[in-house]
Each structure stands twice: as structure tokens, then as C-alpha cells.
PDB file of C-alpha atoms and ligand atoms in Angstrom:
ATOM      1  CA  MET A 284      30.572 189.146   8.511  1.00  0.00           C
ATOM      2  CA  SER A 285      31.871 185.805   7.219  1.00  0.00           C
ATOM      3  CA  ASP A 286      30.698 184.532   3.847  1.00  0.00           C
ATOM      4  CA  GLN A 287      27.546 182.380   4.232  1.00  0.00           C
ATOM      5  CA  SER A 288      29.096 179.636   2.088  1.00  0.00           C
ATOM      6  CA  GLN A 289      31.974 179.222   4.535  1.00  0.00           C
ATOM      7  CA  GLU A 290      32.209 177.710   8.003  1.00  0.00           C
ATOM      8  CA  PRO A 291      29.392 178.708  10.407  1.00  0.00           C
ATOM      9  CA  MET A 292      30.049 181.970  12.237  1.00  0.00           C
ATOM     10  CA  LYS A 293      31.044 181.409  15.872  1.00  0.00           C
ATOM     11  CA  ILE A 294      28.946 183.499  18.234  1.00  0.00           C
ATOM     12  CA  ILE A 295      28.309 183.985  21.943  1.00  0.00           C
ATOM     13  CA  ILE A 296      24.845 185.335  22.786  1.00  0.00           C
ATOM     14  CA  ASP A 297      24.745 187.518  25.912  1.00  0.00           C
ATOM     15  CA  THR A 298      21.151 187.938  26.964  1.00  0.00           C
ATOM     16  CA  ASP A 299      18.480 188.805  29.546  1.00  0.00           C
ATOM     17  CA  PRO A 300      15.426 186.792  28.383  1.00  0.00           C
ATOM     18  CA  GLY A 301      12.905 188.511  27.881  1.00  0.00           C
ATOM     19  CA  GLN A 302      10.453 187.447  25.195  1.00  0.00           C
ATOM     20  CA  ASP A 303      12.312 189.280  22.421  1.00  0.00           C
ATOM     21  CA  ASP A 304      15.599 187.766  23.550  1.00  0.00           C
ATOM     22  CA  ALA A 305      13.898 184.368  23.365  1.00  0.00           C
ATOM     23  CA  VAL A 306      12.906 184.898  19.736  1.00  0.00           C
ATOM     24  CA  ALA A 307      16.471 185.988  18.933  1.00  0.00           C
ATOM     25  CA  ILE A 308      17.827 182.794  20.515  1.00  0.00           C
ATOM     26  CA  LEU A 309      15.342 180.648  18.549  1.00  0.00           C
ATOM     27  CA  LEU A 310      16.379 182.418  15.343  1.00  0.00           C
ATOM     28  CA  ALA A 311      20.069 181.783  16.037  1.00  0.00           C
ATOM     29  CA  LEU A 312      19.635 178.135  17.033  1.00  0.00           C
ATOM     30  CA  ALA A 313      17.682 177.471  13.822  1.00  0.00           C
ATOM     31  CA  SER A 314      20.473 178.688  11.553  1.00  0.00           C
ATOM     32  CA  GLU A 315      23.101 176.437  10.005  1.00  0.00           C
ATOM     33  CA  HIS A 316      25.209 179.540   9.459  1.00  0.00           C
ATOM     34  CA  LEU A 317      25.702 180.188  13.184  1.00  0.00           C
ATOM     35  CA  ASP A 318      27.683 178.118  15.700  1.00  0.00           C
ATOM     36  CA  VAL A 319      26.415 179.199  19.128  1.00  0.00           C
ATOM     37  CA  LEU A 320      29.446 178.542  21.324  1.00  0.00           C
ATOM     38  CA  GLY A 321      27.482 179.510  24.414  1.00  0.00           C
ATOM     39  CA  ILE A 322      24.697 181.624  25.844  1.00  0.00           C
ATOM     40  CA  THR A 323      25.631 183.914  28.737  1.00  0.00           C
ATOM     41  CA  ALA A 324      22.862 185.291  30.914  1.00  0.00           C
ATOM     42  CA  VAL A 325      22.940 188.718  32.527  1.00  0.00           C
ATOM     43  CA  ALA A 326      20.547 190.466  34.919  1.00  0.00           C
ATOM     44  CA  GLY A 327      18.316 192.907  33.062  1.00  0.00           C
ATOM     45  CA  ASN A 328      14.678 192.444  32.153  1.00  0.00           C
ATOM     46  CA  VAL A 329      14.403 190.230  35.246  1.00  0.00           C
ATOM     47  CA  PRO A 330      16.986 189.130  37.840  1.00  0.00           C
ATOM     48  CA  LEU A 331      19.781 186.731  36.893  1.00  0.00           C
ATOM     49  CA  ASP A 332      18.183 183.659  38.492  1.00  0.00           C
ATOM     50  CA  LEU A 333      15.343 184.054  35.981  1.00  0.00           C
ATOM     51  CA  THR A 334      17.344 185.104  32.916  1.00  0.00           C
ATOM     52  CA  GLN A 335      19.635 182.082  33.197  1.00  0.00           C
ATOM     53  CA  LYS A 336      16.646 179.789  33.693  1.00  0.00           C
ATOM     54  CA  ASN A 337      14.741 181.361  30.805  1.00  0.00           C
ATOM     55  CA  ALA A 338      17.703 180.925  28.486  1.00  0.00           C
ATOM     56  CA  ARG A 339      17.663 177.198  29.268  1.00  0.00           C
ATOM     57  CA  VAL A 340      13.888 177.001  28.766  1.00  0.00           C
ATOM     58  CA  ILE A 341      14.338 178.416  25.270  1.00  0.00           C
ATOM     59  CA  CYS A 342      17.216 176.067  24.424  1.00  0.00           C
ATOM     60  CA  GLU A 343      15.018 173.097  25.408  1.00  0.00           C
ATOM     61  CA  LEU A 344      12.095 174.525  23.423  1.00  0.00           C
ATOM     62  CA  ALA A 345      14.446 174.679  20.429  1.00  0.00           C
ATOM     63  CA  GLY A 346      15.382 171.033  20.958  1.00  0.00           C
ATOM     64  CA  LYS A 347      18.979 172.067  21.752  1.00  0.00           C
ATOM     65  CA  PRO A 348      19.503 171.031  25.424  1.00  0.00           C
ATOM     66  CA  GLU A 349      23.198 170.530  24.653  1.00  0.00           C
ATOM     67  CA  THR A 350      23.630 174.300  24.276  1.00  0.00           C
ATOM     68  CA  ARG A 351      25.879 175.613  27.029  1.00  0.00           C
ATOM     69  CA  VAL A 352      24.214 178.276  29.193  1.00  0.00           C
ATOM     70  CA  PHE A 353      26.202 180.280  31.752  1.00  0.00           C
ATOM     71  CA  ALA A 354      25.121 182.705  34.476  1.00  0.00           C
ATOM     72  CA  GLY A 355      26.925 186.041  34.612  1.00  0.00           C
ATOM     73  CA  ALA A 356      26.506 189.331  36.435  1.00  0.00           C
ATOM     74  CA  ARG A 357      23.751 189.650  39.024  1.00  0.00           C
ATOM     75  CA  SER A 358      23.933 193.467  38.988  1.00  0.00           C
ATOM     76  CA  PRO A 359      25.438 196.350  37.015  1.00  0.00           C
ATOM     77  CA  MET A 360      29.059 197.374  37.575  1.00  0.00           C
ATOM     78  CA  GLU A 361      28.322 200.390  39.763  1.00  0.00           C
ATOM     79  CA  ARG A 362      24.580 200.900  40.001  1.00  0.00           C
ATOM     80  CA  PRO A 363      21.615 199.051  41.527  1.00  0.00           C
ATOM     81  CA  LEU A 364      19.800 196.734  39.116  1.00  0.00           C
ATOM     82  CA  VAL A 365      16.762 198.093  37.285  1.00  0.00           C
ATOM     83  CA  THR A 366      14.413 195.442  35.871  1.00  0.00           C
ATOM     84  CA  ALA A 367      11.418 195.507  33.489  1.00  0.00           C
ATOM     85  CA  GLU A 368       8.794 193.128  34.829  1.00  0.00           C
ATOM     86  CA  ASN A 369       6.184 195.709  33.791  1.00  0.00           C
ATOM     87  CA  VAL A 370       7.025 194.825  30.174  1.00  0.00           C
ATOM     88  CA  HIS A 371       8.106 191.170  30.364  1.00  0.00           C
ATOM     89  CA  GLY A 372       6.043 189.927  33.336  1.00  0.00           C
ATOM     90  CA  SER A 373       7.242 188.450  36.617  1.00  0.00           C
ATOM     91  CA  THR A 374       8.892 185.429  34.969  1.00  0.00           C
ATOM     92  CA  GLY A 375      10.480 187.406  32.148  1.00  0.00           C
ATOM     93  CA  LEU A 376       8.740 185.069  29.683  1.00  0.00           C
ATOM     94  CA  ASN A 377       5.119 185.706  30.578  1.00  0.00           C
ATOM     95  CA  GLY A 378       2.551 184.545  28.028  1.00  0.00           C
ATOM     96  CA  PRO A 379       3.052 180.789  27.561  1.00  0.00           C
ATOM     97  CA  ASP A 380       3.044 178.181  30.319  1.00  0.00           C
ATOM     98  CA  PHE A 381       6.345 176.370  30.735  1.00  0.00           C
ATOM     99  CA  ALA A 382       8.067 174.037  33.186  1.00  0.00           C
ATOM    100  CA  ASP A 383      11.453 174.534  34.808  1.00  0.00           C
ATOM    101  CA  PRO A 384      14.282 173.435  32.509  1.00  0.00           C
ATOM    102  CA  ILE A 385      15.907 170.027  32.906  1.00  0.00           C
ATOM    103  CA  MET A 386      19.207 170.888  31.166  1.00  0.00           C
ATOM    104  CA  ALA A 387      21.903 171.989  33.596  1.00  0.00           C
ATOM    105  CA  LEU A 388      23.356 175.450  33.963  1.00  0.00           C
ATOM    106  CA  GLN A 389      27.092 175.429  33.314  1.00  0.00           C
ATOM    107  CA  PRO A 390      29.104 175.823  36.544  1.00  0.00           C
ATOM    108  CA  GLN A 391      31.600 178.290  35.043  1.00  0.00           C
ATOM    109  CA  HIS A 392      30.843 182.008  35.464  1.00  0.00           C
ATOM    110  CA  ALA A 393      29.757 183.609  32.200  1.00  0.00           C
ATOM    111  CA  VAL A 394      32.538 186.192  32.293  1.00  0.00           C
ATOM    112  CA  ASP A 395      35.173 183.478  32.673  1.00  0.00           C
ATOM    113  CA  PHE A 396      33.578 181.572  29.778  1.00  0.00           C
ATOM    114  CA  ILE A 397      33.675 184.661  27.554  1.00  0.00           C
ATOM    115  CA  VAL A 398      37.352 185.332  28.398  1.00  0.00           C
ATOM    116  CA  GLU A 399      38.393 181.685  28.072  1.00  0.00           C
ATOM    117  CA  THR A 400      36.607 181.288  24.748  1.00  0.00           C
ATOM    118  CA  LEU A 401      38.069 184.450  23.245  1.00  0.00           C
ATOM    119  CA  LEU A 402      41.584 183.490  24.363  1.00  0.00           C
ATOM    120  CA  SER A 403      41.291 179.930  23.059  1.00  0.00           C
ATOM    121  CA  GLN A 404      39.534 180.583  19.743  1.00  0.00           C
ATOM    122  CA  PRO A 405      41.575 182.068  16.877  1.00  0.00           C
ATOM    123  CA  ALA A 406      41.682 185.870  17.098  1.00  0.00           C
ATOM    124  CA  GLY A 407      38.857 187.473  15.143  1.00  0.00           C
ATOM    125  CA  ASP A 408      36.794 184.289  14.973  1.00  0.00           C
ATOM    126  CA  VAL A 409      34.115 185.012  17.594  1.00  0.00           C
ATOM    127  CA  THR A 410      31.286 187.553  17.398  1.00  0.00           C
ATOM    128  CA  LEU A 411      29.545 188.691  20.586  1.00  0.00           C
ATOM    129  CA  CYS A 412      25.786 189.199  20.196  1.00  0.00           C
ATOM    130  CA  THR A 413      24.495 191.269  23.114  1.00  0.00           C
ATOM    131  CA  LEU A 414      20.782 191.458  23.791  1.00  0.00           C
ATOM    132  CA  GLY A 415      20.795 192.982  27.278  1.00  0.00           C
ATOM    133  CA  PRO A 416      22.843 195.246  29.547  1.00  0.00           C
ATOM    134  CA  LEU A 417      26.567 195.096  28.725  1.00  0.00           C
ATOM    135  CA  THR A 418      27.769 194.155  32.211  1.00  0.00           C
ATOM    136  CA  ASN A 419      29.198 190.726  31.316  1.00  0.00           C
ATOM    137  CA  ILE A 420      31.102 192.118  28.334  1.00  0.00           C
ATOM    138  CA  ALA A 421      32.564 195.031  30.292  1.00  0.00           C
ATOM    139  CA  LEU A 422      33.625 192.717  33.125  1.00  0.00           C
ATOM    140  CA  ALA A 423      35.306 190.399  30.616  1.00  0.00           C
ATOM    141  CA  LEU A 424      37.195 193.345  29.084  1.00  0.00           C
ATOM    142  CA  GLN A 425      38.195 194.485  32.602  1.00  0.00           C
ATOM    143  CA  GLN A 426      39.366 190.968  33.573  1.00  0.00           C
ATOM    144  CA  ALA A 427      41.320 190.381  30.356  1.00  0.00           C
ATOM    145  CA  PRO A 428      41.876 193.554  28.298  1.00  0.00           C
ATOM    146  CA  GLU A 429      43.732 191.477  25.723  1.00  0.00           C
ATOM    147  CA  ILE A 430      40.445 190.021  24.473  1.00  0.00           C
ATOM    148  CA  ALA A 431      39.542 193.358  22.845  1.00  0.00           C
ATOM    149  CA  ASP A 432      41.798 192.577  19.883  1.00  0.00           C
ATOM    150  CA  ARG A 433      40.397 189.042  19.589  1.00  0.00           C
ATOM    151  CA  ILE A 434      36.665 189.837  19.285  1.00  0.00           C
ATOM    152  CA  GLU A 435      35.527 189.863  15.649  1.00  0.00           C
ATOM    153  CA  GLN A 436      32.721 192.317  16.399  1.00  0.00           C
ATOM    154  CA  ILE A 437      30.034 193.097  18.958  1.00  0.00           C
ATOM    155  CA  VAL A 438      26.550 193.217  17.440  1.00  0.00           C
ATOM    156  CA  MET A 439      24.287 194.742  20.072  1.00  0.00           C
ATOM    157  CA  MET A 440      20.724 195.747  20.624  1.00  0.00           C
ATOM    158  CA  GLY A 441      20.978 199.003  22.550  1.00  0.00           C
ATOM    159  CA  GLY A 442      20.674 202.748  22.528  1.00  0.00           C
ATOM    160  CA  GLY A 443      18.584 205.216  20.605  1.00  0.00           C
ATOM    161  CA  PHE A 444      19.151 208.634  19.100  1.00  0.00           C
ATOM    162  CA  PHE A 445      16.449 210.257  16.945  1.00  0.00           C
ATOM    163  CA  GLU A 446      14.002 207.822  18.581  1.00  0.00           C
ATOM    164  CA  GLY A 447      14.921 208.873  22.126  1.00  0.00           C
ATOM    165  CA  GLY A 448      14.640 206.462  25.031  1.00  0.00           C
ATOM    166  CA  ASN A 449      12.219 203.832  26.351  1.00  0.00           C
ATOM    167  CA  ILE A 450      13.153 203.749  30.048  1.00  0.00           C
ATOM    168  CA  THR A 451      13.805 207.506  30.347  1.00  0.00           C
ATOM    169  CA  PRO A 452      13.181 210.146  27.692  1.00  0.00           C
ATOM    170  CA  ALA A 453      16.913 209.944  26.853  1.00  0.00           C
ATOM    171  CA  ALA A 454      17.959 206.325  27.433  1.00  0.00           C
ATOM    172  CA  GLU A 455      17.189 202.869  26.084  1.00  0.00           C
ATOM    173  CA  PHE A 456      16.879 200.104  28.694  1.00  0.00           C
ATOM    174  CA  ASN A 457      19.974 197.964  27.934  1.00  0.00           C
ATOM    175  CA  ILE A 458      22.290 200.960  28.090  1.00  0.00           C
ATOM    176  CA  TYR A 459      20.442 202.640  30.964  1.00  0.00           C
ATOM    177  CA  VAL A 460      20.763 199.623  33.275  1.00  0.00           C
ATOM    178  CA  ASP A 461      24.568 199.735  33.098  1.00  0.00           C
ATOM    179  CA  PRO A 462      25.880 202.937  31.502  1.00  0.00           C
ATOM    180  CA  GLU A 463      29.406 202.397  32.864  1.00  0.00           C
ATOM    181  CA  ALA A 464      29.531 199.004  31.163  1.00  0.00           C
ATOM    182  CA  ALA A 465      28.317 200.531  27.914  1.00  0.00           C
ATOM    183  CA  GLN A 466      30.905 203.320  28.192  1.00  0.00           C
ATOM    184  CA  SER A 467      33.624 200.692  28.603  1.00  0.00           C
ATOM    185  CA  VAL A 468      32.437 198.666  25.604  1.00  0.00           C
ATOM    186  CA  PHE A 469      32.058 201.670  23.286  1.00  0.00           C
ATOM    187  CA  GLY A 470      35.524 202.838  24.358  1.00  0.00           C
ATOM    188  CA  SER A 471      37.167 199.436  23.878  1.00  0.00           C
ATOM    189  CA  GLY A 472      38.021 199.758  20.197  1.00  0.00           C
ATOM    190  CA  VAL A 473      36.127 196.539  19.409  1.00  0.00           C
ATOM    191  CA  PRO A 474      34.146 196.859  16.137  1.00  0.00           C
ATOM    192  CA  ILE A 475      30.504 197.494  17.098  1.00  0.00           C
ATOM    193  CA  VAL A 476      27.267 197.181  15.156  1.00  0.00           C
ATOM    194  CA  MET A 477      24.525 198.955  17.098  1.00  0.00           C
ATOM    195  CA  MET A 478      20.831 198.198  16.682  1.00  0.00           C
ATOM    196  CA  PRO A 479      19.147 201.123  18.445  1.00  0.00           C
ATOM    197  CA  LEU A 480      15.458 201.831  18.979  1.00  0.00           C
ATOM    198  CA  ASP A 481      15.605 203.781  15.718  1.00  0.00           C
ATOM    199  CA  VAL A 482      15.668 200.506  13.843  1.00  0.00           C
ATOM    200  CA  THR A 483      13.959 198.154  16.305  1.00  0.00           C
ATOM    201  CA  HIS A 484      10.868 200.347  16.401  1.00  0.00           C
ATOM    202  CA  LYS A 485      10.497 199.588  12.697  1.00  0.00           C
ATOM    203  CA  VAL A 486      10.013 195.834  13.210  1.00  0.00           C
ATOM    204  CA  MET A 487       6.605 195.765  14.845  1.00  0.00           C
ATOM    205  CA  THR A 488       4.816 192.502  15.659  1.00  0.00           C
ATOM    206  CA  THR A 489       1.652 193.473  13.823  1.00  0.00           C
ATOM    207  CA  LYS A 490      -1.409 191.195  13.907  1.00  0.00           C
ATOM    208  CA  LYS A 491      -0.689 190.138  10.329  1.00  0.00           C
ATOM    209  CA  ARG A 492       2.864 189.134  11.204  1.00  0.00           C
ATOM    210  CA  ILE A 493       1.750 187.296  14.348  1.00  0.00           C
ATOM    211  CA  ALA A 494      -0.829 185.418  12.243  1.00  0.00           C
ATOM    212  CA  ARG A 495       1.944 184.304   9.859  1.00  0.00           C
ATOM    213  CA  ILE A 496       3.918 182.888  12.775  1.00  0.00           C
ATOM    214  CA  GLU A 497       0.774 181.230  14.177  1.00  0.00           C
ATOM    215  CA  ALA A 498       0.149 179.602  10.782  1.00  0.00           C
ATOM    216  CA  LEU A 499       3.414 177.660  11.126  1.00  0.00           C
ATOM    217  CA  GLY A 500       1.413 175.440  13.472  1.00  0.00           C
ATOM    218  CA  SER A 501       4.239 174.065  15.633  1.00  0.00           C
ATOM    219  CA  SER A 502       4.678 174.000  19.396  1.00  0.00           C
ATOM    220  CA  VAL A 503       7.533 176.472  18.964  1.00  0.00           C
ATOM    221  CA  SER A 504       5.466 178.890  16.864  1.00  0.00           C
ATOM    222  CA  ARG A 505       2.625 178.665  19.410  1.00  0.00           C
ATOM    223  CA  PHE A 506       5.050 179.433  22.221  1.00  0.00           C
ATOM    224  CA  VAL A 507       6.414 182.406  20.265  1.00  0.00           C
ATOM    225  CA  VAL A 508       2.930 183.750  19.545  1.00  0.00           C
ATOM    226  CA  GLU A 509       1.947 183.498  23.216  1.00  0.00           C
ATOM    227  CA  MET A 510       5.169 185.260  24.257  1.00  0.00           C
ATOM    228  CA  LEU A 511       4.727 188.045  21.734  1.00  0.00           C
ATOM    229  CA  GLU A 512       1.039 188.556  22.455  1.00  0.00           C
ATOM    230  CA  PHE A 513       2.006 189.202  26.072  1.00  0.00           C
ATOM    231  CA  PHE A 514       5.105 191.294  25.231  1.00  0.00           C
ATOM    232  CA  GLU A 515       3.356 193.542  22.711  1.00  0.00           C
ATOM    233  CA  ARG A 516       0.453 194.426  25.029  1.00  0.00           C
ATOM    234  CA  PHE A 517       2.727 196.996  26.733  1.00  0.00           C
ATOM    235  CA  ASP A 518       3.167 199.057  23.564  1.00  0.00           C
ATOM    236  CA  GLU A 519      -0.386 198.492  22.334  1.00  0.00           C
ATOM    237  CA  GLU A 520      -1.929 199.689  25.610  1.00  0.00           C
ATOM    238  CA  LYS A 521       0.474 202.593  26.107  1.00  0.00           C
ATOM    239  CA  TYR A 522       0.877 203.846  22.556  1.00  0.00           C
ATOM    240  CA  GLY A 523      -2.050 202.358  20.657  1.00  0.00           C
ATOM    241  CA  THR A 524       0.286 200.619  18.214  1.00  0.00           C
ATOM    242  CA  ASP A 525      -0.392 197.477  16.176  1.00  0.00           C
ATOM    243  CA  GLY A 526       2.068 195.194  17.952  1.00  0.00           C
ATOM    244  CA  GLY A 527       5.336 195.920  19.699  1.00  0.00           C
ATOM    245  CA  PRO A 528       8.958 196.301  18.594  1.00  0.00           C
ATOM    246  CA  LEU A 529      10.804 193.016  18.171  1.00  0.00           C
ATOM    247  CA  HIS A 530      14.127 194.435  19.374  1.00  0.00           C
ATOM    248  CA  ASP A 531      16.635 191.636  19.941  1.00  0.00           C
ATOM    249  CA  PRO A 532      16.172 189.409  16.861  1.00  0.00           C
ATOM    250  CA  THR A 533      17.506 192.304  14.746  1.00  0.00           C
ATOM    251  CA  VAL A 534      20.972 191.414  16.116  1.00  0.00           C
ATOM    252  CA  ILE A 535      20.810 187.864  14.763  1.00  0.00           C
ATOM    253  CA  ALA A 536      19.100 188.961  11.548  1.00  0.00           C
ATOM    254  CA  TRP A 537      22.054 191.301  10.885  1.00  0.00           C
ATOM    255  CA  LEU A 538      24.429 188.322  10.998  1.00  0.00           C
ATOM    256  CA  LEU A 539      22.245 186.262   8.670  1.00  0.00           C
ATOM    257  CA  LYS A 540      21.156 188.946   6.203  1.00  0.00           C
ATOM    258  CA  PRO A 541      22.950 192.298   6.716  1.00  0.00           C
ATOM    259  CA  GLU A 542      21.541 193.583   3.443  1.00  0.00           C
ATOM    260  CA  LEU A 543      18.196 194.001   5.204  1.00  0.00           C
ATOM    261  CA  PHE A 544      19.692 196.882   7.175  1.00  0.00           C
ATOM    262  CA  SER A 545      21.335 200.256   6.554  1.00  0.00           C
ATOM    263  CA  GLY A 546      23.145 202.793   8.703  1.00  0.00           C
ATOM    264  CA  ARG A 547      26.383 204.729   8.999  1.00  0.00           C
ATOM    265  CA  TYR A 548      29.623 204.688  10.954  1.00  0.00           C
ATOM    266  CA  CYS A 549      29.452 207.256  13.722  1.00  0.00           C
ATOM    267  CA  ASN A 550      30.910 208.222  17.040  1.00  0.00           C
ATOM    268  CA  VAL A 551      28.816 207.041  19.974  1.00  0.00           C
ATOM    269  CA  GLU A 552      29.460 208.220  23.522  1.00  0.00           C
ATOM    270  CA  ILE A 553      27.542 207.221  26.652  1.00  0.00           C
ATOM    271  CA  GLU A 554      26.299 209.688  29.252  1.00  0.00           C
ATOM    272  CA  THR A 555      27.174 208.510  32.767  1.00  0.00           C
ATOM    273  CA  GLY A 556      27.149 211.759  34.761  1.00  0.00           C
ATOM    274  CA  SER A 557      23.668 213.224  34.476  1.00  0.00           C
ATOM    275  CA  SER A 558      20.574 212.330  36.473  1.00  0.00           C
ATOM    276  CA  LEU A 559      18.533 213.632  33.532  1.00  0.00           C
ATOM    277  CA  THR A 560      20.242 211.778  30.669  1.00  0.00           C
ATOM    278  CA  ASP A 561      22.277 208.930  32.221  1.00  0.00           C
ATOM    279  CA  GLY A 562      22.514 206.040  29.755  1.00  0.00           C
ATOM    280  CA  MET A 563      21.917 208.207  26.711  1.00  0.00           C
ATOM    281  CA  THR A 564      23.755 207.103  23.577  1.00  0.00           C
ATOM    282  CA  VAL A 565      25.051 210.378  22.162  1.00  0.00           C
ATOM    283  CA  VAL A 566      25.341 209.556  18.454  1.00  0.00           C
ATOM    284  CA  ASP A 567      27.239 211.989  16.227  1.00  0.00           C
ATOM    285  CA  TRP A 568      25.070 211.065  13.216  1.00  0.00           C
ATOM    286  CA  TRP A 569      25.770 214.361  11.437  1.00  0.00           C
ATOM    287  CA  GLN A 570      29.547 214.097  12.060  1.00  0.00           C
ATOM    288  CA  VAL A 571      29.754 217.470  13.788  1.00  0.00           C
ATOM    289  CA  THR A 572      32.732 216.407  15.916  1.00  0.00           C
ATOM    290  CA  ASP A 573      36.054 214.814  15.062  1.00  0.00           C
ATOM    291  CA  ARG A 574      35.491 212.027  17.596  1.00  0.00           C
ATOM    292  CA  ALA A 575      36.470 208.599  16.302  1.00  0.00           C
ATOM    293  CA  HIS A 576      33.798 206.518  14.586  1.00  0.00           C
ATOM    294  CA  ASN A 577      33.404 203.584  17.001  1.00  0.00           C
ATOM    295  CA  ALA A 578      30.162 202.004  15.814  1.00  0.00           C
ATOM    296  CA  LEU A 579      28.125 201.177  12.745  1.00  0.00           C
ATOM    297  CA  VAL A 580      24.786 202.658  13.816  1.00  0.00           C
ATOM    298  CA  ILE A 581      21.835 201.029  12.061  1.00  0.00           C
ATOM    299  CA  ARG A 582      18.810 203.206  11.338  1.00  0.00           C
ATOM    300  CA  ASP A 583      16.738 201.437   8.694  1.00  0.00           C
ATOM    301  CA  VAL A 584      15.504 197.925   7.967  1.00  0.00           C
ATOM    302  CA  ASN A 585      13.434 196.078   5.383  1.00  0.00           C
ATOM    303  CA  ALA A 586      10.851 195.045   7.975  1.00  0.00           C
ATOM    304  CA  ASP A 587       8.966 192.611   5.749  1.00  0.00           C
ATOM    305  CA  GLY A 588      12.260 190.981   4.789  1.00  0.00           C
ATOM    306  CA  PHE A 589      13.141 190.713   8.485  1.00  0.00           C
ATOM    307  CA  PHE A 590       9.892 188.891   9.294  1.00  0.00           C
ATOM    308  CA  ASP A 591      10.304 186.673   6.205  1.00  0.00           C
ATOM    309  CA  LEU A 592      13.721 185.647   7.549  1.00  0.00           C
ATOM    310  CA  LEU A 593      12.295 185.027  11.015  1.00  0.00           C
ATOM    311  CA  ASN A 594       9.398 182.934   9.695  1.00  0.00           C
ATOM    312  CA  GLU A 595      11.701 180.926   7.434  1.00  0.00           C
ATOM    313  CA  HIS A 596      13.779 179.948  10.468  1.00  0.00           C
ATOM    314  CA  LEU A 597      10.900 179.342  12.876  1.00  0.00           C
ATOM    315  CA  ALA A 598       9.420 177.026  10.247  1.00  0.00           C
ATOM    316  CA  ARG A 599      12.437 174.748  10.716  1.00  0.00           C
ATOM    317  CA  TYR A 600      11.289 173.742  14.224  1.00  0.00           C
TER     318      TYR A 600
HETATM  319  O1  RIB B2170      15.111 198.323  25.144  1.00  0.00           O
HETATM  320  C1  RIB B2170      14.877 197.038  24.618  1.00  0.00           C
HETATM  321  C2  RIB B2170      15.842 196.045  25.190  1.00  0.00           C
HETATM  322  O2  RIB B2170      15.647 195.970  26.592  1.00  0.00           O
HETATM  323  C3  RIB B2170      15.621 194.612  24.674  1.00  0.00           C
HETATM  324  O3  RIB B2170      16.847 193.924  24.679  1.00  0.00           O
HETATM  325  C4  RIB B2170      14.699 194.020  25.686  1.00  0.00           C
HETATM  326  O4  RIB B2170      14.840 192.598  25.800  1.00  0.00           O
HETATM  327  C5  RIB B2170      15.219 194.659  26.943  1.00  0.00           C
HETATM  328  O5  RIB B2170      16.345 193.902  27.379  1.00  0.00           O
HETATM  329 CA1   CA B2171      17.038 191.834  25.909  1.00  0.00          CA
END
């Protein structure tokens, strides 16, 4: 985590928009402390043709059509793609109306962009922010293993332990879609900060919080409210909650204000050989093994502080 008073932190956002991904991208693009070198789309919530388009829609909404957006993996490394239209809608950004983007998609493959950027930027200068399945990152590590020592850190939304899973009883969606990719990333030795369901389920888009965003009164805040009102219906209808978990912006919030969060360094392994628990993040929270600590696992958050940070940045649009 570079000092806020210094140069902006260089980041690549790997994403499968997704309404919560979209809010994370808006948060990042609003910050003077982050230099978004590129946005790489991956298949996840919806197929790649939609995630790459949605990423460009959000960049244009943010007034940043110069942001470079790249398309990456169409499917997981070894498994068929599983998507989540039941949560995000058929477009992946259901809720607001929006036109096709005008800004172009970059011609370079996302994995090549990730490798090229990490090899050309000074070692340790670039943070990867992953908001979807880890396929692009694992493919980049496979293509150029030498990048592992050049990544400052990977801050990811993914996994769950005491909170269980949201796509199976044991697995969270981002990890479940490509467990082999997750296994490769967690075994890479790259410093990882993991935002699992245990913390994202504590940042709920309650009616009061949605009203605060609505009160900002901009076209961006309206778009966000319409996205979130669609996105949260899944949890409200299924679980009777007030709002839904705003998963992906926790990744960006960590970079901007890590003091909002707390957790502990643990060993995390990924199940890839069980039809019952494939994609499970097996977190040794109580340190009962001598397996190496490979991730800072975040469990708690100052939720009001998180939404204050989000509102402060959305107000800049
Ligand atoms: O399980 C939540 C994660 O899966 C979020 O990143 C959401 O966007 C979906 O990709
Ligand atoms: Ca996502």
C-alpha cells in the first residue's frame, strides 16, 4: 500500500461486470490516488462479450472513455463457464437503460496486456485488483511465470470461510467458476489480500445507504441506484435482507482506506477435486496447520466508513 501523499498507485482492474464490479470501477476512476493502467474483462457473471462491453459502458459513464479496456478469457482454464444472469440480469448490468459504448475495445488480448505491463513497469509497482474469476491472472502467470515477482499485490474479491458459499454451500462464485485458476494464483507466492464473503456480506446496500447515493442527484448516482436496486433484489427476495452485499468495491476501498478493514494472515488452499466442495477456499484461520501464510484474509469492515468513502467519490461525478 503506497503512501497516499505519493504518486498514484498503479492498478489493473480485472473484472466481470456485474453491477457491483461497475460500482468498484466508478470508485477507482474517481480517485486521484489510483492510476488505472487498464481494465481487463473476464467471463464470469455474464459471457465475455458482455463483460468487456459493460466495462466500456462504465468507463463512458465515468467520463473516462480514454481508459483502456481489454477482453480476456472467454472460459475457465479447465471447466465450462458458469454465469450468474439470475443475479445480474441478462445484460450483466440490468437496472438502468444504457446504449452500446462508443469507445473502442483494445485489440490486444487482456492476458498479453497484463504480462506486457508487468514486464515493462518497475517491479513491485503494479497492483492487480480482481473482481471476478481469476482466469486471466492464472493465464498470465502461466504465460510468463517471471511476472509473479513483479506484482506488488493481488487484492481480490473472492472466497468465503465462516460465511460459506453463495454458488454452492462451500464455494463463492469467483473462485467456483475457475478453481484451477484460483489454485494457481494462491500458490504463486504473490502477496494476496482476500476480500471474502465474510467481509462483503457486512457492506449491505440498505435503503438508507441507497437513499444517500440517490441524494447525490447526478446521472452517475442515478445509474448506480438503478443498478443496485436491481442487484439487491436477489438477496432481498431470497433472504429477506435490507439490501444486498456490495462485494467488489471492497477491493478498491482497501487500496484507498485500508484502516476500514481488519483480518489476519492465513494459509488459503483451494479445493479442486471434490464435486461437493469444488472451489472452496479452505482458510486456516485458527492456524492449525504449518502451511505457509499466503493471504491476508479480511473478515471485518467499518461498513458506515466504507459507504462514506463510496459516497465521497461518487459525489465527484
Ligand atoms: O460472489 C460475488 C462475486 O461474484 C462478485 O465479484 C460478483 O460480481 C460476482 O462476480
Ligand atoms: Ca465481479
